Short mmCIF file of C-alpha atoms and ligand atoms in Angstrom, two decimals:
data_model
loop_
_atom_site.label_atom_id
_atom_site.label_comp_id
_atom_site.label_asym_id
_atom_site.label_seq_id
_atom_site.Cartn_x
_atom_site.Cartn_y
_atom_site.Cartn_z
CA UNK A 1 28.30 -6.31 4.34
CA UNK A 2 26.06 -8.17 1.89
CA UNK A 3 27.49 -10.72 -0.55
CA UNK A 4 24.99 -12.68 -2.59
CA UNK A 5 26.02 -15.45 -5.03
CA UNK A 6 23.76 -17.21 -7.56
CA UNK A 7 20.73 -16.58 -5.34
CA UNK A 8 17.68 -18.48 -6.51
CA UNK A 9 14.06 -18.51 -5.30
CA UNK A 10 11.38 -20.63 -6.89
CA UNK A 11 7.72 -20.58 -5.84
CA UNK A 12 5.46 -23.46 -6.76
CA UNK A 13 1.68 -23.44 -6.74
CA UNK A 14 -0.39 -26.37 -8.00
CA UNK A 15 -0.02 -25.36 -11.60
CA UNK A 16 2.67 -22.74 -11.91
CA UNK A 17 6.36 -22.56 -11.07
CA UNK A 18 7.71 -19.01 -10.70
CA UNK A 19 11.40 -18.20 -10.58
CA UNK A 20 11.14 -15.09 -8.43
CA UNK A 21 14.94 -14.74 -8.04
CA UNK A 22 17.09 -15.98 -10.93
CA UNK A 23 20.74 -16.64 -10.09
CA UNK A 24 21.33 -13.20 -8.54
CA UNK A 25 24.86 -12.14 -7.64
CA UNK A 26 25.84 -8.78 -6.16
CA UNK A 27 27.55 -7.04 -3.22
CA UNK A 28 26.47 -4.17 -1.01
CA UNK A 29 29.14 -2.43 1.04
CA UNK A 30 28.61 -1.19 4.57
CA UNK A 31 27.29 2.37 4.57
CA UNK A 32 25.83 2.21 1.06
CA UNK A 33 22.32 3.43 0.21
CA UNK A 34 21.07 1.28 -2.67
CA UNK A 35 17.73 1.47 -4.51
CA UNK A 36 16.06 -1.53 -6.12
CA UNK A 37 13.68 -0.79 -8.99
CA UNK A 38 11.76 -2.82 -11.54
CA UNK A 39 8.26 -3.68 -12.76
CA UNK A 40 5.54 -5.05 -10.51
CA UNK A 41 6.13 -8.76 -9.92
CA UNK A 42 9.84 -8.84 -10.86
CA UNK A 43 11.09 -10.08 -7.48
CA UNK A 44 11.96 -6.98 -5.42
CA UNK A 45 10.02 -7.91 -2.26
CA UNK A 46 11.24 -11.49 -2.57
CA UNK A 47 14.83 -10.21 -2.66
CA UNK A 48 14.25 -7.99 0.37
CA UNK A 49 12.66 -10.86 2.29
CA UNK A 50 15.70 -13.06 1.61
CA UNK A 51 18.12 -10.25 2.56
CA UNK A 52 16.07 -9.65 5.71
CA UNK A 53 16.26 -13.35 6.67
CA UNK A 54 12.47 -13.62 6.54
CA UNK A 55 12.63 -16.13 3.73
CA UNK A 56 15.15 -18.77 2.68
CA UNK A 57 16.38 -19.01 -0.91
CA UNK A 58 15.90 -22.17 -3.00
CA UNK A 59 19.57 -22.04 -3.98
CA UNK A 60 22.73 -19.95 -3.89
CA UNK A 61 24.48 -18.22 -1.01
CA UNK A 62 23.94 -15.14 1.13
CA UNK A 63 26.81 -13.86 3.24
CA UNK A 64 25.85 -11.19 5.80
CA UNK A 65 28.92 -9.62 7.43
CA UNK A 66 30.97 -12.59 6.30
CA UNK A 67 28.65 -15.24 7.73
CA UNK A 68 26.62 -17.56 5.45
CA UNK A 69 23.12 -16.99 6.75
CA UNK A 70 20.78 -18.52 4.17
CA UNK A 71 20.78 -21.94 5.81
CA UNK A 72 20.59 -20.86 9.46
CA UNK A 73 17.65 -22.15 11.47
CA UNK A 74 14.74 -19.85 12.31
CA UNK A 75 15.97 -19.15 15.86
CA UNK A 76 19.38 -17.99 14.63
CA UNK A 77 17.84 -15.89 11.85
CA UNK A 78 15.35 -14.29 14.26
CA UNK A 79 18.25 -13.34 16.49
CA UNK A 80 20.13 -11.57 13.69
CA UNK A 81 16.92 -9.82 12.62
CA UNK A 82 16.24 -8.47 16.10
CA UNK A 83 19.79 -7.33 16.74
CA UNK A 84 20.86 -5.94 13.39
CA UNK A 85 18.01 -5.37 10.95
CA UNK A 86 15.12 -2.96 10.48
CA UNK A 87 12.39 -3.86 7.96
CA UNK A 88 9.71 -1.62 6.46
CA UNK A 89 7.17 -3.98 4.87
CA UNK A 90 5.24 -3.18 1.69
CA UNK A 91 2.01 -3.90 3.56
CA UNK A 92 3.28 -2.55 6.91
CA UNK A 93 2.58 -5.66 9.04
CA UNK A 94 1.78 -3.68 12.18
CA UNK A 95 0.61 -5.58 15.24
CA UNK A 96 -3.13 -4.93 15.58
CA UNK A 97 -3.25 -5.63 19.31
CA UNK A 98 -0.63 -2.96 20.08
CA UNK A 99 -1.16 0.78 19.78
CA UNK A 100 1.14 3.07 17.77
CA UNK A 101 3.46 3.73 20.71
CA UNK A 102 3.77 0.03 21.53
CA UNK A 103 4.34 -0.96 17.90
CA UNK A 104 7.27 1.44 17.64
CA UNK A 105 8.63 0.47 21.06
CA UNK A 106 8.65 -3.29 20.42
CA UNK A 107 12.14 -3.65 18.82
CA UNK A 108 13.63 -1.85 21.85
CA UNK A 109 11.98 -4.31 24.21
CA UNK A 110 13.54 -7.16 22.19
CA UNK A 111 16.91 -5.48 22.66
CA UNK A 112 16.42 -5.02 26.44
CA UNK A 113 16.69 -1.25 26.25
CA UNK A 114 15.93 0.46 29.60
CA UNK A 115 12.43 1.88 29.97
CA UNK A 116 13.42 5.55 30.17
CA UNK A 117 15.64 5.26 27.07
CA UNK A 118 12.82 3.52 25.22
CA UNK A 119 10.40 6.33 26.09
CA UNK A 120 12.78 8.98 24.78
CA UNK A 121 13.62 7.17 21.54
CA UNK A 122 9.98 6.43 20.74
CA UNK A 123 9.01 10.03 21.46
CA UNK A 124 11.66 11.38 19.08
CA UNK A 125 10.33 9.21 16.24
CA UNK A 126 6.68 9.99 16.96
CA UNK A 127 7.62 13.63 16.55
CA UNK A 128 9.73 13.14 13.41
CA UNK A 129 6.96 11.12 11.75
CA UNK A 130 4.18 13.52 12.83
CA UNK A 131 2.43 10.87 14.92
CA UNK A 132 2.42 12.34 18.44
CA UNK A 133 -1.33 12.92 18.23
CA UNK A 134 -1.88 9.28 17.28
CA UNK A 135 0.32 7.44 19.77
CA UNK A 136 -2.55 5.66 21.51
CA UNK A 137 -4.43 4.79 18.33
CA UNK A 138 -4.52 1.24 17.10
CA UNK A 139 -3.44 0.42 13.52
CA UNK A 140 -7.06 -0.05 12.38
CA UNK A 141 -7.77 3.54 13.45
CA UNK A 142 -5.04 5.05 11.29
CA UNK A 143 -4.96 6.29 7.73
CA UNK A 144 -2.89 4.30 5.21
CA UNK A 145 -0.06 6.81 5.28
CA UNK A 146 -0.09 6.95 9.09
CA UNK A 147 0.29 3.15 9.19
CA UNK A 148 3.20 3.45 6.79
CA UNK A 149 4.90 6.03 9.01
CA UNK A 150 4.49 3.76 12.06
CA UNK A 151 6.11 0.94 10.07
CA UNK A 152 9.03 3.22 9.23
CA UNK A 153 9.42 4.43 12.83
CA UNK A 154 9.45 0.84 14.05
CA UNK A 155 12.11 -0.13 11.49
CA UNK A 156 14.53 2.61 12.53
CA UNK A 157 14.00 3.00 16.31
CA UNK A 158 16.55 0.30 17.22
CA UNK A 159 19.30 2.00 15.13
CA UNK A 160 19.82 -1.14 13.06
CA UNK A 161 22.96 -1.66 10.98
CA UNK A 162 20.90 -2.52 7.92
CA UNK A 163 17.50 -1.09 6.95
CA UNK A 164 15.43 -2.87 4.30
CA UNK A 165 12.60 -0.62 3.11
CA UNK A 166 9.94 -1.93 0.72
CA UNK A 167 8.32 1.05 -1.05
CA UNK A 168 8.42 3.25 2.10
CA UNK A 169 6.60 6.25 0.56
CA UNK A 170 3.94 4.46 -1.52
CA UNK A 171 1.06 5.82 0.59
CA UNK A 172 2.47 9.25 1.38
CA UNK A 173 1.93 12.71 -0.04
CA UNK A 174 4.96 14.60 -1.31
CA UNK A 175 5.68 16.41 1.97
CA UNK A 176 5.53 13.36 4.24
CA UNK A 177 7.38 11.31 1.61
CA UNK A 178 10.20 13.85 1.59
CA UNK A 179 10.38 13.77 5.42
CA UNK A 180 10.80 10.00 5.28
CA UNK A 181 13.53 10.21 2.64
CA UNK A 182 15.35 12.91 4.63
CA UNK A 183 15.24 10.65 7.69
CA UNK A 184 16.67 7.72 5.71
CA UNK A 185 19.37 10.01 4.30
CA UNK A 186 20.33 11.17 7.82
CA UNK A 187 20.52 7.58 9.07
CA UNK A 188 22.68 6.63 6.09
CA UNK A 189 25.02 9.58 6.69
CA UNK A 190 25.37 8.31 10.27
CA UNK A 191 26.50 4.91 8.94
CA UNK A 192 23.35 2.83 8.39
CA UNK A 193 23.31 0.63 5.28
CA UNK A 194 20.01 0.97 3.41
CA UNK A 195 18.44 -1.15 0.68
CA UNK A 196 15.22 0.44 -0.54
CA UNK A 197 12.69 -0.85 -3.07
CA UNK A 198 10.93 2.01 -4.78
CA UNK A 199 8.85 2.80 -7.86
CA UNK A 200 9.57 6.51 -7.40
CA UNK A 201 12.62 7.93 -9.22
CA UNK A 202 12.66 10.94 -6.86
CA UNK A 203 13.15 8.59 -3.91
CA UNK A 204 15.81 6.65 -5.81
CA UNK A 205 17.70 9.93 -6.27
CA UNK A 206 18.51 9.85 -2.53
CA UNK A 207 20.45 6.60 -2.98
CA UNK A 208 24.04 6.12 -4.18
CA UNK A 209 23.07 3.70 -6.94
CA UNK A 210 20.17 1.66 -8.31
CA UNK A 211 19.91 -2.10 -8.91
CA UNK A 212 17.37 -2.71 -11.70
CA UNK A 213 15.50 -6.02 -11.78
CA UNK A 214 13.43 -7.76 -14.43
CA UNK A 215 11.91 -11.25 -14.16
CA UNK A 216 13.99 -12.12 -11.10
CA UNK A 217 17.33 -11.06 -12.60
CA UNK A 218 19.50 -7.95 -12.37
CA UNK A 219 19.55 -6.10 -15.67
CA UNK A 220 22.15 -3.47 -14.97
CA UNK A 221 25.51 -4.11 -13.36
CA UNK A 222 26.60 -0.77 -11.94
CA UNK A 223 29.29 -2.39 -9.79
CA UNK B 1 -24.97 12.17 -9.31
CA UNK B 2 -23.32 12.99 -5.99
CA UNK B 3 -24.57 15.87 -3.82
CA UNK B 4 -22.98 16.22 -0.40
CA UNK B 5 -24.09 18.86 2.14
CA UNK B 6 -22.31 19.73 5.42
CA UNK B 7 -20.95 16.21 5.65
CA UNK B 8 -19.34 15.51 9.01
CA UNK B 9 -17.46 12.50 10.37
CA UNK B 10 -16.03 12.38 13.87
CA UNK B 11 -13.98 9.47 15.21
CA UNK B 12 -13.61 9.04 18.95
CA UNK B 13 -11.01 6.93 20.70
CA UNK B 14 -10.61 6.89 24.50
CA UNK B 15 -8.61 10.07 24.55
CA UNK B 16 -8.85 11.76 21.19
CA UNK B 17 -11.69 13.10 19.06
CA UNK B 18 -10.82 13.48 15.38
CA UNK B 19 -12.97 15.43 12.93
CA UNK B 20 -12.07 13.44 9.82
CA UNK B 21 -14.68 15.22 7.64
CA UNK B 22 -15.48 18.83 8.51
CA UNK B 23 -18.75 20.16 7.09
CA UNK B 24 -17.98 19.13 3.50
CA UNK B 25 -20.25 20.33 0.70
CA UNK B 26 -19.75 19.58 -3.00
CA UNK B 27 -21.33 18.07 -6.12
CA UNK B 28 -20.02 15.58 -8.65
CA UNK B 29 -21.86 15.33 -11.95
CA UNK B 30 -22.47 12.07 -13.77
CA UNK B 31 -19.60 11.29 -16.13
CA UNK B 32 -17.02 13.39 -14.27
CA UNK B 33 -13.54 12.14 -13.39
CA UNK B 34 -12.53 13.88 -10.16
CA UNK B 35 -9.26 13.56 -8.21
CA UNK B 36 -9.03 14.02 -4.45
CA UNK B 37 -5.64 15.08 -3.10
CA UNK B 38 -4.26 16.17 0.25
CA UNK B 39 -1.74 15.25 2.96
CA UNK B 40 -1.68 11.90 4.72
CA UNK B 41 -4.42 11.81 7.36
CA UNK B 42 -6.57 14.63 5.96
CA UNK B 43 -9.71 12.55 5.40
CA UNK B 44 -9.55 11.25 1.80
CA UNK B 45 -10.22 7.58 2.55
CA UNK B 46 -12.89 8.55 5.04
CA UNK B 47 -14.62 10.61 2.32
CA UNK B 48 -14.40 7.73 -0.14
CA UNK B 49 -15.81 5.30 2.42
CA UNK B 50 -18.79 7.57 3.01
CA UNK B 51 -19.35 8.08 -0.73
CA UNK B 52 -19.07 4.31 -1.20
CA UNK B 53 -21.71 3.67 1.51
CA UNK B 54 -19.19 1.69 3.55
CA UNK B 55 -19.37 4.16 6.39
CA UNK B 56 -22.07 6.47 7.72
CA UNK B 57 -21.37 10.14 8.41
CA UNK B 58 -21.82 11.67 11.88
CA UNK B 59 -23.80 14.50 10.33
CA UNK B 60 -24.88 16.16 7.09
CA UNK B 61 -26.46 14.71 3.97
CA UNK B 62 -25.37 12.56 1.03
CA UNK B 63 -27.63 12.38 -2.01
CA UNK B 64 -26.71 9.69 -4.54
CA UNK B 65 -28.71 9.98 -7.77
CA UNK B 66 -31.22 12.14 -5.91
CA UNK B 67 -31.76 9.69 -3.05
CA UNK B 68 -30.61 10.51 0.49
CA UNK B 69 -28.48 7.48 1.29
CA UNK B 70 -26.50 8.35 4.42
CA UNK B 71 -29.20 7.03 6.77
CA UNK B 72 -30.15 3.88 4.88
CA UNK B 73 -29.78 0.60 6.74
CA UNK B 74 -26.92 -1.75 5.95
CA UNK B 75 -29.01 -4.01 3.73
CA UNK B 76 -30.14 -1.13 1.53
CA UNK B 77 -26.62 0.28 1.33
CA UNK B 78 -25.17 -3.13 0.44
CA UNK B 79 -27.69 -3.39 -2.36
CA UNK B 80 -26.67 -0.05 -3.91
CA UNK B 81 -22.98 -0.97 -3.53
CA UNK B 82 -23.41 -4.26 -5.36
CA UNK B 83 -25.52 -2.85 -8.16
CA UNK B 84 -23.91 0.51 -8.82
CA UNK B 85 -20.49 0.95 -7.23
CA UNK B 86 -16.95 -0.29 -7.75
CA UNK B 87 -14.40 0.30 -4.98
CA UNK B 88 -10.60 0.04 -5.12
CA UNK B 89 -9.43 -0.02 -1.51
CA UNK B 90 -6.16 1.57 -0.33
CA UNK B 91 -5.22 -1.79 1.25
CA UNK B 92 -6.89 -3.89 -1.48
CA UNK B 93 -9.15 -5.99 0.81
CA UNK B 94 -8.98 -9.07 -1.38
CA UNK B 95 -10.66 -12.24 -0.17
CA UNK B 96 -7.90 -14.59 0.96
CA UNK B 97 -9.93 -17.76 0.49
CA UNK B 98 -10.62 -17.00 -3.18
CA UNK B 99 -8.05 -17.09 -5.95
CA UNK B 100 -7.41 -14.19 -8.34
CA UNK B 101 -10.02 -15.36 -10.86
CA UNK B 102 -12.67 -15.83 -8.17
CA UNK B 103 -11.91 -12.47 -6.54
CA UNK B 104 -12.47 -10.67 -9.83
CA UNK B 105 -15.56 -12.75 -10.66
CA UNK B 106 -17.35 -12.14 -7.36
CA UNK B 107 -19.19 -8.88 -8.23
CA UNK B 108 -20.64 -10.59 -11.32
CA UNK B 109 -21.99 -13.43 -9.19
CA UNK B 110 -23.70 -10.83 -6.96
CA UNK B 111 -25.29 -9.38 -10.08
CA UNK B 112 -26.48 -12.81 -11.34
CA UNK B 113 -24.47 -12.56 -14.55
CA UNK B 114 -24.58 -15.80 -16.60
CA UNK B 115 -21.55 -18.08 -16.24
CA UNK B 116 -20.30 -17.76 -19.84
CA UNK B 117 -20.52 -13.95 -19.72
CA UNK B 118 -18.68 -13.94 -16.40
CA UNK B 119 -15.87 -16.04 -17.85
CA UNK B 120 -15.42 -13.68 -20.80
CA UNK B 121 -15.49 -10.49 -18.73
CA UNK B 122 -13.02 -11.84 -16.16
CA UNK B 123 -10.70 -13.04 -18.92
CA UNK B 124 -10.66 -9.59 -20.58
CA UNK B 125 -9.61 -7.95 -17.32
CA UNK B 126 -7.01 -10.57 -16.46
CA UNK B 127 -5.45 -9.78 -19.82
CA UNK B 128 -5.69 -5.99 -19.47
CA UNK B 129 -4.13 -6.10 -16.01
CA UNK B 130 -1.40 -8.56 -17.02
CA UNK B 131 -2.63 -11.24 -14.61
CA UNK B 132 -3.47 -14.20 -16.88
CA UNK B 133 -0.46 -16.12 -15.54
CA UNK B 134 -1.65 -15.57 -11.97
CA UNK B 135 -5.36 -16.39 -12.20
CA UNK B 136 -5.19 -19.39 -9.88
CA UNK B 137 -2.88 -17.78 -7.34
CA UNK B 138 -4.22 -16.74 -3.97
CA UNK B 139 -3.74 -13.15 -2.74
CA UNK B 140 -0.98 -14.20 -0.31
CA UNK B 141 0.98 -15.55 -3.28
CA UNK B 142 0.97 -12.26 -5.18
CA UNK B 143 3.28 -9.27 -5.20
CA UNK B 144 1.91 -5.99 -3.78
CA UNK B 145 1.34 -4.54 -7.21
CA UNK B 146 -0.35 -7.71 -8.44
CA UNK B 147 -2.77 -7.52 -5.49
CA UNK B 148 -3.48 -3.91 -6.40
CA UNK B 149 -4.27 -4.87 -9.99
CA UNK B 150 -6.66 -7.60 -8.82
CA UNK B 151 -8.40 -4.99 -6.65
CA UNK B 152 -8.75 -2.73 -9.67
CA UNK B 153 -10.04 -5.50 -11.91
CA UNK B 154 -12.63 -6.46 -9.30
CA UNK B 155 -13.78 -2.84 -8.98
CA UNK B 156 -14.40 -2.42 -12.71
CA UNK B 157 -15.62 -5.86 -13.89
CA UNK B 158 -19.28 -5.17 -13.12
CA UNK B 159 -19.25 -1.94 -15.20
CA UNK B 160 -20.37 0.13 -12.20
CA UNK B 161 -21.86 3.60 -12.65
CA UNK B 162 -19.48 5.03 -10.05
CA UNK B 163 -15.89 3.93 -9.36
CA UNK B 164 -14.23 5.02 -6.12
CA UNK B 165 -10.47 4.40 -6.31
CA UNK B 166 -8.24 4.95 -3.26
CA UNK B 167 -4.65 5.47 -4.46
CA UNK B 168 -4.98 2.88 -7.28
CA UNK B 169 -1.34 3.09 -8.46
CA UNK B 170 0.48 3.38 -5.12
CA UNK B 171 2.23 0.01 -5.50
CA UNK B 172 2.77 0.09 -9.26
CA UNK B 173 5.74 0.92 -11.47
CA UNK B 174 5.30 3.62 -14.09
CA UNK B 175 4.27 1.25 -16.90
CA UNK B 176 1.62 -0.67 -14.96
CA UNK B 177 0.44 2.58 -13.35
CA UNK B 178 -0.07 4.11 -16.78
CA UNK B 179 -2.04 1.04 -17.94
CA UNK B 180 -4.36 1.44 -14.95
CA UNK B 181 -4.87 5.15 -15.62
CA UNK B 182 -5.57 4.46 -19.32
CA UNK B 183 -8.19 1.88 -18.28
CA UNK B 184 -9.86 4.37 -15.94
CA UNK B 185 -9.78 7.01 -18.69
CA UNK B 186 -11.46 4.58 -21.14
CA UNK B 187 -14.16 3.71 -18.62
CA UNK B 188 -14.78 7.39 -17.97
CA UNK B 189 -15.03 8.13 -21.69
CA UNK B 190 -17.66 5.37 -21.85
CA UNK B 191 -19.69 7.17 -19.16
CA UNK B 192 -18.42 5.91 -15.78
CA UNK B 193 -18.15 8.51 -13.02
CA UNK B 194 -14.82 8.24 -11.21
CA UNK B 195 -13.63 9.66 -7.88
CA UNK B 196 -9.97 8.88 -7.34
CA UNK B 197 -7.76 9.61 -4.32
CA UNK B 198 -4.15 10.01 -5.37
CA UNK B 199 -0.85 11.41 -4.15
CA UNK B 200 0.49 11.37 -7.71
CA UNK B 201 0.04 14.56 -9.79
CA UNK B 202 0.58 12.55 -13.00
CA UNK B 203 -2.44 10.42 -12.15
CA UNK B 204 -4.47 13.50 -11.23
CA UNK B 205 -3.72 14.88 -14.70
CA UNK B 206 -6.08 12.21 -16.12
CA UNK B 207 -9.01 13.71 -14.20
CA UNK B 208 -11.18 16.71 -15.12
CA UNK B 209 -10.56 18.51 -11.84
CA UNK B 210 -9.05 18.07 -8.38
CA UNK B 211 -10.68 18.48 -4.97
CA UNK B 212 -7.96 19.41 -2.44
CA UNK B 213 -8.49 18.50 1.22
CA UNK B 214 -6.78 19.58 4.43
CA UNK B 215 -7.79 18.58 7.96
CA UNK B 216 -11.14 17.21 6.82
CA UNK B 217 -12.14 20.27 4.79
CA UNK B 218 -12.01 21.23 1.13
CA UNK B 219 -9.49 23.97 0.53
CA UNK B 220 -10.13 24.79 -3.08
CA UNK B 221 -13.55 25.31 -4.57
CA UNK B 222 -13.14 24.63 -8.29
CA UNK B 223 -16.90 24.37 -8.82
N1 LIG C 1 -11.45 4.16 13.07
C1 LIG C 1 -10.82 5.33 13.37
N2 LIG C 1 -10.74 5.74 14.66
C2 LIG C 1 -10.09 6.89 14.97
N3 LIG C 1 -9.51 7.73 14.08
C3 LIG C 1 -9.57 7.36 12.78
C4 LIG C 1 -10.21 6.15 12.35
N4 LIG C 1 -10.07 6.03 11.00
C5 LIG C 1 -9.39 7.14 10.59
N5 LIG C 1 -9.08 7.93 11.65
C6 LIG C 1 -8.37 9.21 11.61
O1 LIG C 1 -9.06 10.06 10.70
C7 LIG C 1 -8.12 10.81 9.93
C8 LIG C 1 -8.41 10.66 8.45
O2 LIG C 1 -8.13 9.34 8.03
P1 LIG C 1 -8.15 8.94 6.49
O3 LIG C 1 -7.88 7.46 6.43
O4 LIG C 1 -9.39 9.42 5.85
O5 LIG C 1 -6.91 9.78 5.90
P2 LIG C 1 -6.31 9.84 4.43
O6 LIG C 1 -6.46 11.23 3.93
O7 LIG C 1 -6.88 8.73 3.59
O8 LIG C 1 -4.75 9.57 4.66
P3 LIG C 1 -3.64 8.74 3.81
O9 LIG C 1 -3.25 9.63 2.68
O10 LIG C 1 -2.55 8.56 4.82
O11 LIG C 1 -4.26 7.46 3.37
C9 LIG C 1 -6.72 10.31 10.29
O12 LIG C 1 -6.06 11.27 11.08
C10 LIG C 1 -6.97 9.03 11.07
O13 LIG C 1 -6.03 8.85 12.13
N1 LIG C 2 4.06 -17.27 -1.96
C1 LIG C 2 4.13 -17.19 -3.31
N2 LIG C 2 3.70 -18.24 -4.07
C2 LIG C 2 3.76 -18.16 -5.42
N3 LIG C 2 4.24 -17.10 -6.11
C3 LIG C 2 4.68 -16.04 -5.40
C4 LIG C 2 4.63 -16.02 -3.97
N4 LIG C 2 5.12 -14.82 -3.54
C5 LIG C 2 5.44 -14.12 -4.65
N5 LIG C 2 5.18 -14.86 -5.77
C6 LIG C 2 5.41 -14.44 -7.16
O1 LIG C 2 6.79 -14.08 -7.28
C7 LIG C 2 6.92 -12.93 -8.13
C8 LIG C 2 7.74 -11.88 -7.41
O2 LIG C 2 7.01 -11.33 -6.35
P1 LIG C 2 7.53 -10.05 -5.54
O3 LIG C 2 6.54 -9.82 -4.41
O4 LIG C 2 8.95 -10.22 -5.17
O5 LIG C 2 7.41 -8.90 -6.65
P2 LIG C 2 7.74 -7.33 -6.54
O6 LIG C 2 8.83 -7.02 -7.48
O7 LIG C 2 7.91 -6.94 -5.10
O8 LIG C 2 6.41 -6.67 -7.11
P3 LIG C 2 5.58 -5.33 -6.69
O9 LIG C 2 6.34 -4.18 -7.27
O10 LIG C 2 4.26 -5.56 -7.34
O11 LIG C 2 5.49 -5.29 -5.20
C9 LIG C 2 5.51 -12.45 -8.47
O12 LIG C 2 5.23 -12.78 -9.80
C10 LIG C 2 4.60 -13.22 -7.51
O13 LIG C 2 3.37 -13.58 -8.11
MG1 LIG C 3 6.75 -5.85 -3.78
MG1 LIG C 4 -6.12 6.98 2.84
#
């Protein structure tokens, strides 16, 4: 599903050049659940942003389902994102003008899902994430962990083929964190491919294997 | 140092009334290192915001160093915050228009610290937090964990009497998380009072005792 070859990403500020991704090459098969771990600043979010077509690499190739996608224009990338991907951002990126219900519903509107189906699918996730009592709140009126659970609900509601989750339990207590991991596990068992950045080895234990990064490179080659 | 009596905080949206703090009463002595734990949404950040004079309670009393502070006007509260408190926010709240160096330096400017002293104190923290190579970056150019470390550096640079830390290691790998906890431990051993919200029992182990919350109330009474 994912084939990445010599992927490179360089950031330049006035004074400093950072190689955030350093000639990365790896594959992820459809249906896999892969963790990505490594120290703060080593390139995990950058990798997820490239895989999620939110960012273009400086060099190298990214094949998604056999199609080279790294050089597509924004319109084409946005289309793939809306149809096939679900993204849980490290800083949530909820839409402040929409309430919890509307934030979760949005991907289904993009996919032209009928209103009654949307209502049912959003309701199921509100319940699973323990957010029914918050559905009309706005993001600024939620706790950190509640915002994180809305971000997760939004990423999974459209049943995407690929879920990219950037530290999905960072703001959650053990019980809510476990509920999130159980949900991801269920989705994976139903066929969803998952790439998850985590600092938590207990979360990583839910995955099939772990890619370890350091200074923009992969430092273990499990496959 | 902190004496709280029947502290209450109610949030109202159009449809829902939430009692985020429910008649809380407790003391924290000067020099203590106290953890606050509890499920997502139970009121931990709300408590920290009230203790940090960022938010006013709906009812009850808050004595800080013997002075009732919950009904002070914004100017008086801002003065106490700048002189005596350091706050690590759950979502960092860095100033986007300032670079890393300037974000960390800001509390010292509020305290009229001389320029050469400011430079030295900021440099020490940049080094301790592993951010020397990022000092001219802007927050948007940092990884999540780097932003968190800037937030921590900013909270401690002015040597405040009281540090309020809301999940200070949530975005950090084990090594960086341990460095942060060791820094907090050092500051506490030098006399700083610390109240830290955490979901991580390993972090809580650095504190003297843990206050457990549930639905806005304290559910253990260790003291
Ligand atoms: N501005 C607001 N308006 C309405 N409700 C609010 C507001 N801010 C917080 N709440 C509610 O108050 C409750 C407590 O929020 P708080 O942020 O203190 O939780 P928390 O314990 O820090 O949770 P987490 O571990 O997820 O960060 C939550 O249920 C939240 O939805
Ligand atoms: N827009 C940018 N401009 C300059 N440098 C950047 C930019 N975005 C990220 N970086 C740098 O690239 C490196 C990788 O960042 P990335 O966000 O991928 O790290 P990460 O592994 O997700 O870290 P964390 O665990 O702290 O979230 C960091 O050193 C960061 O400072
Ligand atoms: Mg990251
Ligand atoms: Mg909180």
